[in-house]
Structure formats: structure tokens, C-alpha cells
PDB file of C-alpha atoms and ligand atoms in Angstrom:
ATOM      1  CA  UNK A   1      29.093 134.429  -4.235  1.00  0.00           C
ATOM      2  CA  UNK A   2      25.787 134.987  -6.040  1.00  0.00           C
ATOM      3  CA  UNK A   3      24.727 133.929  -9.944  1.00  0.00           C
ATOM      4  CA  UNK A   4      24.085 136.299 -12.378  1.00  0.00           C
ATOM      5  CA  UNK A   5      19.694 136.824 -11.733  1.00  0.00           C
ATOM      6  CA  UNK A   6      17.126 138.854 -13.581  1.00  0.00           C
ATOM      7  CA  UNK A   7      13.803 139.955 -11.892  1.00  0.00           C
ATOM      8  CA  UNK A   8      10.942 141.931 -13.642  1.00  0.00           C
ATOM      9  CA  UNK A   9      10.940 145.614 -12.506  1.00  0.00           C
ATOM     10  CA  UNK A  10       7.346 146.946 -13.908  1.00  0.00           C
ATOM     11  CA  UNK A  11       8.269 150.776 -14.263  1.00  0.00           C
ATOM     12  CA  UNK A  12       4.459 151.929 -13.900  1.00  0.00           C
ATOM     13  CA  UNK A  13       4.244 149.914 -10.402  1.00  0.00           C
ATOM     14  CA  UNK A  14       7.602 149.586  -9.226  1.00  0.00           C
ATOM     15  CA  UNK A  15       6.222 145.959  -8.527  1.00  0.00           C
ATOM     16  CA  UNK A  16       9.329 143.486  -8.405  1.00  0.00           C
ATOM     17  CA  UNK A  17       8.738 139.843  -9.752  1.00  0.00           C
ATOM     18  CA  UNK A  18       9.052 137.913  -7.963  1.00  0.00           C
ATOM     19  CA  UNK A  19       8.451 139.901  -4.895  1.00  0.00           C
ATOM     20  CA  UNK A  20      11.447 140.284  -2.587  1.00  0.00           C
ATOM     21  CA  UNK A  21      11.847 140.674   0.959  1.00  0.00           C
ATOM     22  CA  UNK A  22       9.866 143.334   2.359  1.00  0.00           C
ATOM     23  CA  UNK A  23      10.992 146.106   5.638  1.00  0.00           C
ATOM     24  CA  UNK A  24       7.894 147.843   6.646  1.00  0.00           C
ATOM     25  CA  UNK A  25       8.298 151.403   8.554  1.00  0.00           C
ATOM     26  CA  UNK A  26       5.392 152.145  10.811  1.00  0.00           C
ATOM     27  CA  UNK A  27       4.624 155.749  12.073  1.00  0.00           C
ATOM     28  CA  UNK A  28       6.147 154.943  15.225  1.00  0.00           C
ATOM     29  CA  UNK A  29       9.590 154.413  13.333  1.00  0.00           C
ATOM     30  CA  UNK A  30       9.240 158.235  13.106  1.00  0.00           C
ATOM     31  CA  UNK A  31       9.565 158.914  16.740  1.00  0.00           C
ATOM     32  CA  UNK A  32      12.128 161.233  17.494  1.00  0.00           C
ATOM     33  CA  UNK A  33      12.235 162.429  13.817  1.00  0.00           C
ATOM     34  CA  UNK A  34       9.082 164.649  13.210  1.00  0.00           C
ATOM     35  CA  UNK A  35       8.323 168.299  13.877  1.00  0.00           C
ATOM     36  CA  UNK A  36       5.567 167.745  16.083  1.00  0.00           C
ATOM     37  CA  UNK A  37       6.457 165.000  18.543  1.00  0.00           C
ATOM     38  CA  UNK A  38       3.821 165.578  20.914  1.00  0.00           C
ATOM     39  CA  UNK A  39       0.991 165.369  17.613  1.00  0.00           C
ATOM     40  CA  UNK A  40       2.257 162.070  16.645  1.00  0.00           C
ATOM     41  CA  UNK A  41       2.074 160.684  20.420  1.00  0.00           C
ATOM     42  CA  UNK A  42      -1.827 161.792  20.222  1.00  0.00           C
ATOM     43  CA  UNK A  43      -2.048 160.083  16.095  1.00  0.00           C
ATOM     44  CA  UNK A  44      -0.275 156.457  17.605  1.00  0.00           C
ATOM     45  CA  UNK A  45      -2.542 156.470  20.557  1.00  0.00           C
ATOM     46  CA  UNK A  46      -4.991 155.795  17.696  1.00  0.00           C
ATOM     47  CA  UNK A  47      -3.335 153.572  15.938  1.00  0.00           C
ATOM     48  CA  UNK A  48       0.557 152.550  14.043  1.00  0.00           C
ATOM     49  CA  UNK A  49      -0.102 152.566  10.122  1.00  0.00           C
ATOM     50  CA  UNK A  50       2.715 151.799   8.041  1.00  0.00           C
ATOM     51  CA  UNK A  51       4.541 154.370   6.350  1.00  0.00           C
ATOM     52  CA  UNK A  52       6.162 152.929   4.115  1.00  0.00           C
ATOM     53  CA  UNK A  53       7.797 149.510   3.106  1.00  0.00           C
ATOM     54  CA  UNK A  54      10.904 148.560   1.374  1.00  0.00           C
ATOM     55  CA  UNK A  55      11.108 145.501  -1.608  1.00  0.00           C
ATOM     56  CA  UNK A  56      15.020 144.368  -1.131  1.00  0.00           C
ATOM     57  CA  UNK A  57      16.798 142.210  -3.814  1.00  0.00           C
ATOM     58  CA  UNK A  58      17.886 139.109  -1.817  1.00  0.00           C
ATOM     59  CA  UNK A  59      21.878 140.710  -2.237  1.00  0.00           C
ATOM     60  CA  UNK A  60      24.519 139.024  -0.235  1.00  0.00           C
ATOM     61  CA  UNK A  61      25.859 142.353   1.755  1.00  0.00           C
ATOM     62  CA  UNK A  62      29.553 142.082   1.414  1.00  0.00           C
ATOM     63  CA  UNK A  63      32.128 144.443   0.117  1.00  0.00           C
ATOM     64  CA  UNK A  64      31.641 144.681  -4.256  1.00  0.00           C
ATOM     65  CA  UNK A  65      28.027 144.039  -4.033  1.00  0.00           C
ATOM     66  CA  UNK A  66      25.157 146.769  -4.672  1.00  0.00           C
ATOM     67  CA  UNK A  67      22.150 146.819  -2.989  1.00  0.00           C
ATOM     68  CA  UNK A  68      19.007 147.174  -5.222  1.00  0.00           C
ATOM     69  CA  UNK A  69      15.578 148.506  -3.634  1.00  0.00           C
ATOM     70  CA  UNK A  70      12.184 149.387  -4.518  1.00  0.00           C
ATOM     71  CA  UNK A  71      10.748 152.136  -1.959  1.00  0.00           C
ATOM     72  CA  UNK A  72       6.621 152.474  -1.460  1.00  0.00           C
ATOM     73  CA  UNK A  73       6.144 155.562   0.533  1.00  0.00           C
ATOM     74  CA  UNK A  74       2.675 156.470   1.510  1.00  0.00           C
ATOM     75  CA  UNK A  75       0.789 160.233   0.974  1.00  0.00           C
ATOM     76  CA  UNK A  76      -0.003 161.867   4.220  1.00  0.00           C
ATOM     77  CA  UNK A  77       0.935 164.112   7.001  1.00  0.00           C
ATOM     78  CA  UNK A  78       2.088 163.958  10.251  1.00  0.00           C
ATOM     79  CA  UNK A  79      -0.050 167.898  10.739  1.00  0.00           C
ATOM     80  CA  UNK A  80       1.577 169.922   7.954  1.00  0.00           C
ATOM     81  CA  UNK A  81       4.556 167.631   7.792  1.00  0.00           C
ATOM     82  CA  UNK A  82       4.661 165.346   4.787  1.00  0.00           C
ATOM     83  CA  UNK A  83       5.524 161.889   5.554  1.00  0.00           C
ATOM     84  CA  UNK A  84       9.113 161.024   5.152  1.00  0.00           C
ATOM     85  CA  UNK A  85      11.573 157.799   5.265  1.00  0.00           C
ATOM     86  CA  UNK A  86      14.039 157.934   8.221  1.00  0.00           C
ATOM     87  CA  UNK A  87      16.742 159.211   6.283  1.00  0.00           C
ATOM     88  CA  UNK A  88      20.779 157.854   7.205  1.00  0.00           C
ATOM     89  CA  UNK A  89      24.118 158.816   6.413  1.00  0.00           C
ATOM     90  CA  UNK A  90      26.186 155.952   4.991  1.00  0.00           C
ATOM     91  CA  UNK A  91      28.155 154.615   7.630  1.00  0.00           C
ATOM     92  CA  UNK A  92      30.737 153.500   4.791  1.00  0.00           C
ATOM     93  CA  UNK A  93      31.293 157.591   3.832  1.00  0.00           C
ATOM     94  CA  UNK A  94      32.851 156.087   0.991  1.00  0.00           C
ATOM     95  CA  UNK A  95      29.552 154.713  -0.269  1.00  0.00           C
ATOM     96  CA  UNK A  96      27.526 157.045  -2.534  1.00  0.00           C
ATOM     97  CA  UNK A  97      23.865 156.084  -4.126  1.00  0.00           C
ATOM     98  CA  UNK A  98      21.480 156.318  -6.761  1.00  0.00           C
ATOM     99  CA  UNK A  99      17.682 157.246  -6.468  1.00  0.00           C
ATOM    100  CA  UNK A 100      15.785 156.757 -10.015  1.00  0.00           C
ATOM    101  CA  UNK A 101      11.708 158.066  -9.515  1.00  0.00           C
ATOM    102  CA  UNK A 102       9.194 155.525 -11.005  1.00  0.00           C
ATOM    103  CA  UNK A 103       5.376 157.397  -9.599  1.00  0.00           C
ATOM    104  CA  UNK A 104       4.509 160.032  -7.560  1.00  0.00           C
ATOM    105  CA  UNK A 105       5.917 163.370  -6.670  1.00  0.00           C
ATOM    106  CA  UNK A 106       8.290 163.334  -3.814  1.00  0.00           C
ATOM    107  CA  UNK A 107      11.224 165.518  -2.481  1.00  0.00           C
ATOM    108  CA  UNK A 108      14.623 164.579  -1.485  1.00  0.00           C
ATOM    109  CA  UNK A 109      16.530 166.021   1.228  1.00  0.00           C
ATOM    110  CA  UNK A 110      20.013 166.281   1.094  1.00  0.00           C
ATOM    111  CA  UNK A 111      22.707 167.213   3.523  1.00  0.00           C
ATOM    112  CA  UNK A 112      26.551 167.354   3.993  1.00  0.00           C
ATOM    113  CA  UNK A 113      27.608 169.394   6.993  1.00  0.00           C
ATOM    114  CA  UNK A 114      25.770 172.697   6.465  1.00  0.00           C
ATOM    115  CA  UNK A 115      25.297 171.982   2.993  1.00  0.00           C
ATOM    116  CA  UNK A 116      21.362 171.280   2.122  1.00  0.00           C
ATOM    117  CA  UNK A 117      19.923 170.475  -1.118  1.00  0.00           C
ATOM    118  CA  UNK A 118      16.534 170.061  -2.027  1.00  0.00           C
ATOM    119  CA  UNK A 119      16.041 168.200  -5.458  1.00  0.00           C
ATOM    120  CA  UNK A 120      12.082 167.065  -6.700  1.00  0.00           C
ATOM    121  CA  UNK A 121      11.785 163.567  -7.622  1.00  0.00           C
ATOM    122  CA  UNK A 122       9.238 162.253 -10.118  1.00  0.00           C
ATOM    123  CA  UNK A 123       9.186 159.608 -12.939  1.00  0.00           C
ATOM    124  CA  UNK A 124      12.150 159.470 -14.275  1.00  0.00           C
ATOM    125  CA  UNK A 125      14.198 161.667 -12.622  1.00  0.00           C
ATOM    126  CA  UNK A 126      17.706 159.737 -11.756  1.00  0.00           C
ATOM    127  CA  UNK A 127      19.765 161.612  -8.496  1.00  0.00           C
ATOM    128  CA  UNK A 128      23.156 160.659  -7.827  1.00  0.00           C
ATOM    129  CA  UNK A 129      24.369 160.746  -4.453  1.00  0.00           C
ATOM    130  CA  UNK A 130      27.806 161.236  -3.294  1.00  0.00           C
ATOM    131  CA  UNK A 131      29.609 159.660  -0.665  1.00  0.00           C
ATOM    132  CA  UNK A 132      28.965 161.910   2.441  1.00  0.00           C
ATOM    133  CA  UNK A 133      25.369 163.233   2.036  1.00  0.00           C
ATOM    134  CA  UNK A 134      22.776 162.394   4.095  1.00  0.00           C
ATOM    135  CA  UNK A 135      19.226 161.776   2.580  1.00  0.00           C
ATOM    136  CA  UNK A 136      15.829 161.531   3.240  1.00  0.00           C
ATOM    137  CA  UNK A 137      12.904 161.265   0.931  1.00  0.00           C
ATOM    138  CA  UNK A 138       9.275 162.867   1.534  1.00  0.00           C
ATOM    139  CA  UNK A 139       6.178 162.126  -0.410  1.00  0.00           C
ATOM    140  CA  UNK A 140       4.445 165.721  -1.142  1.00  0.00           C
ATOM    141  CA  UNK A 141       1.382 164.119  -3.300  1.00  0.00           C
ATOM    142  CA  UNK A 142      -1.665 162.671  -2.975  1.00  0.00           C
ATOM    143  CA  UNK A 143      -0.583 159.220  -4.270  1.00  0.00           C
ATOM    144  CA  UNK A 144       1.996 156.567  -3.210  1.00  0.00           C
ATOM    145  CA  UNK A 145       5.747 158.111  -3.867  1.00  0.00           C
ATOM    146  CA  UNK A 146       8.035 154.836  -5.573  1.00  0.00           C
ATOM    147  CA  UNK A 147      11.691 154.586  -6.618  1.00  0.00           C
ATOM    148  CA  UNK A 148      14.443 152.834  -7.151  1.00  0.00           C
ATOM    149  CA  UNK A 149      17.822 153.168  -5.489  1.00  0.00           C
ATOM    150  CA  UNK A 150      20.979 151.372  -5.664  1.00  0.00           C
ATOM    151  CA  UNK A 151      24.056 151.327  -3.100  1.00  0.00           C
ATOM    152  CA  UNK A 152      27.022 149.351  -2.198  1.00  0.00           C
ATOM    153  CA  UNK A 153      25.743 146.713   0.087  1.00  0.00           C
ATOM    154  CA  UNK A 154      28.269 147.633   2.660  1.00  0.00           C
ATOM    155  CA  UNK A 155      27.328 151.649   2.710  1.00  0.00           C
ATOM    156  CA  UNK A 156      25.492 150.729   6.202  1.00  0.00           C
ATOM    157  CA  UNK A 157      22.569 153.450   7.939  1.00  0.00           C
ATOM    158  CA  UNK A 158      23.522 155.604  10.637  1.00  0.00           C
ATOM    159  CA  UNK A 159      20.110 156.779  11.342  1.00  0.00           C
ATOM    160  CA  UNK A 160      21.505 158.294  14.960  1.00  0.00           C
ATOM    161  CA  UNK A 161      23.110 161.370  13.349  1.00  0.00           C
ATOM    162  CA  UNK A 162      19.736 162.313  11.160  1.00  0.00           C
ATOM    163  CA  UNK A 163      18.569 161.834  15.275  1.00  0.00           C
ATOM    164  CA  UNK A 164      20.669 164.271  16.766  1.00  0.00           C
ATOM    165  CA  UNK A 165      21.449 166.460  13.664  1.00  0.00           C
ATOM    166  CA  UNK A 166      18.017 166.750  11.755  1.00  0.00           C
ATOM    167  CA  UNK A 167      18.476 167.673   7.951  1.00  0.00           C
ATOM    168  CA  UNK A 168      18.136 171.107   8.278  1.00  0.00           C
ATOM    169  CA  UNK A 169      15.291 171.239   6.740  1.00  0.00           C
ATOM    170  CA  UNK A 170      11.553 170.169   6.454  1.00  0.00           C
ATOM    171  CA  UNK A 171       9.054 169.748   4.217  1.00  0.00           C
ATOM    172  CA  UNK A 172       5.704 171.154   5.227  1.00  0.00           C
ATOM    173  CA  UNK A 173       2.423 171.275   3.174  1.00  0.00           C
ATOM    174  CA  UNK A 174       1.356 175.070   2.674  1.00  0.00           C
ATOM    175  CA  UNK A 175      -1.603 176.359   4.369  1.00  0.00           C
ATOM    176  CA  UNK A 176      -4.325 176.101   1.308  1.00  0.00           C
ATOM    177  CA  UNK A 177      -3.091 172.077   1.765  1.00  0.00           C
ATOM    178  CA  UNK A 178      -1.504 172.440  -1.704  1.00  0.00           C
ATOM    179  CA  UNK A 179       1.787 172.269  -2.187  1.00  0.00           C
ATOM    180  CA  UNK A 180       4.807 172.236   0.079  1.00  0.00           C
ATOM    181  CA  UNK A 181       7.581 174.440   1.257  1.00  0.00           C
ATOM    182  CA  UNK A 182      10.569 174.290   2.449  1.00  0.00           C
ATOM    183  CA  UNK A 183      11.460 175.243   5.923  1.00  0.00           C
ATOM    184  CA  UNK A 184      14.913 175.724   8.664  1.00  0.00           C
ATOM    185  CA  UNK A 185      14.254 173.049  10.745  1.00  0.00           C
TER     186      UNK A 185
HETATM  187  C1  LIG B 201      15.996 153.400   0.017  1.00  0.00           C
HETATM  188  C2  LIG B 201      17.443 153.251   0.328  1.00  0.00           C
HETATM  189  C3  LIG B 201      17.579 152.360   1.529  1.00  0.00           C
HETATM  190  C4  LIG B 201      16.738 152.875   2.688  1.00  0.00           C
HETATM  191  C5  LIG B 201      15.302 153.087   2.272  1.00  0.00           C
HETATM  192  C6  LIG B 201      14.451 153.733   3.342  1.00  0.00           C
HETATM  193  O1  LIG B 201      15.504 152.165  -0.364  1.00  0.00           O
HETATM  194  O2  LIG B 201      18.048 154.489   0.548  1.00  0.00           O
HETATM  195  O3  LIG B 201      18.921 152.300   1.912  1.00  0.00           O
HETATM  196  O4  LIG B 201      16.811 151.979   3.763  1.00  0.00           O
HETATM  197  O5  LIG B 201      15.276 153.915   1.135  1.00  0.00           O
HETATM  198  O6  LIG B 201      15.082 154.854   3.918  1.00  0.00           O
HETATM  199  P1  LIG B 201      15.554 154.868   5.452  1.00  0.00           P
HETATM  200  O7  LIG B 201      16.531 153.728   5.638  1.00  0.00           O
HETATM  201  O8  LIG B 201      16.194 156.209   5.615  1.00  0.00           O
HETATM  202  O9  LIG B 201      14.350 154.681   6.282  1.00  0.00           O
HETATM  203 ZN1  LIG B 202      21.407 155.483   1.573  1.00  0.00          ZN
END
């Protein structure tokens, strides 16, 4: 059992006070997941620069609970492919999810089965996601992409099947470097 908390959420920053726990993802936590596997061997012989980091609400995870995160991913490309979070099914596929978009421009991938959907995330734009979709968010700007999302605390990542399965699709930047689209993948 937890008390009732409050925390400070500044909505320009998507700074939590005071600050949580943090997960950092590095580039190598993309191995296995990008287009190009052999460019990012070549980009972490040079280095492993973090990707992007996750501010977690100190939330016991049991059953009733909801998880409550601030996401920080960074602008950049892995070639032409905008840099992306993991991306997971629930392993709970009871557990659905919300997404709300506090800065930056960013895309989320969605995917049930054969069933993609592509939906652009800025400030303010709130996504609901139901039990059974797989999702993955990429940063197509030039500036750190932030939001919010909220999940039962027993929903659980299975980050194997976004392994062996993809999302169908990718997110490339166009060839004037402006821009993305969408591609099979
Ligand atoms: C959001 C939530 C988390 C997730 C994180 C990073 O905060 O969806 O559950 O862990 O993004 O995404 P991923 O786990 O796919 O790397
Ligand atoms: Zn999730």
C-alpha cells in the first residue's frame, strides 16, 4: 500500500519534482531493432550515447496500481532512421495505456496483428491505447520528443515479439532531411 502523493509535472519541460527514478536507453539498446544493423555496429564502435531516458513515479507494481512516466527521447538518426524507444507489447494483453505529448514532434507506431496505425504526437495530443497493440514512439524533430504515459503497473514489456515481429513499419527521414515517411518494414 502507498499514500495518496502529489509531484509537480512542469508541462513545458516534462521535468518531474522531485525527480524520480531514471532508466536510461543507450544506442546499443537498439541492437537488433534498427533498419541498418550493420550502420549502427560502425556508429557504437564510436561511441554508446543515450537515447533516451525514462523519469518513473516510485509506483509499487502490483495488480490496481498505474504506472506514471515521463519519456525524454532524443532527435537523431540512426542513417535515415529516426530514433525510436524499443517499443513492447503488454505482456498483461489486458493492459491498455495512455500517451499525452508535452514537446516535440514525434510519431507513434502502432500494431495489432496486421493492423498498423500511425498517429503524430505533439503537445497536447492524448492517444489511448488498447489492450493488444504494440507501440513504439519515434522522435521526427530536431528537438527532444517528451510525454507522458500511464499504464497498469502489472501490463509488463515483451520487447521479444517487437524482436522477431518488427512493427511493420518505419519511420525514415525523407531525402531533402525534412520530414519523414512512412515505410513496410
Ligand atoms: C513509456 C512507457 C513505458 C516504456 C517507455 C519506453 O514511458 O510506454 O512503459 O518503458 O515508454 O519505451 P520502451 O519500453 O518500449 O523502450
Ligand atoms: Zn506500454
Amino acid at each position: 500500500m502507498i499514500d495518496p502523493f502529489v509531484v509537480r509535472l512542469d508541462l513545458e519541460e516534462g521535468i518531474l519534482t522531485p525527480l524520480p527514478e531514471r532508466v536510461v536507453r543507450r544506442l546499443s539498446d537498439l541492437r537488433g531493432l534498427v533498419y541498418d544493423e550493420e550502420l549502427l555496429a560502425r556508429e557504437l564502435a564510436r561511441g554508446d550515447p543515450i537515447i533516451y531516458e525514462v523519469r518513473k513515479l516510485a509506483i509499487p507494481q502490483k495488480q490496481g496500481q498505474l504506472f506514471v512516466n515521463v519519456t525524454f527521447l532524443k532527435a537523431g538518426k540512426i542513417g535515415k532512421e529516426y530514433y525510436f524507444t524499443k517499443g513492447h507489447f503488454h505482456i498483461n494483453e489486458k493492459a491498455a495505456e495512455v500517451y499525452l505529448g508535452l514537446r516535440g514532434q514525434g510519431v507513434l507506431l502502432l500494431r495489432r496483428g496486421t493492423d498498423t496505425r500511425v498517429i503524430e504526437m505533439d503537445r497536447g495530443t492524448l492517444i489511448y491505447i488498447p489492450p493488444g497493440w504494440g507501440h513504439r514512439t519515434i522522435n521526427v524533430s530536431q528537438e527532444t520528443l517528451v510525454f507522458l504515459s500511464v499504464y497498469p503497473a502489472d501490463a509488463g514489456h515483451n520487447y521479444e515479439r517487437v524482436r522477431s515481429e518488427g512493427m511493420g513499419l518505419r519511420v525514415f527521414a525523407t531525402a531533402k532531411g525534412k520530414g519523414y515517411e512512412i515505410v513496410n518494414s
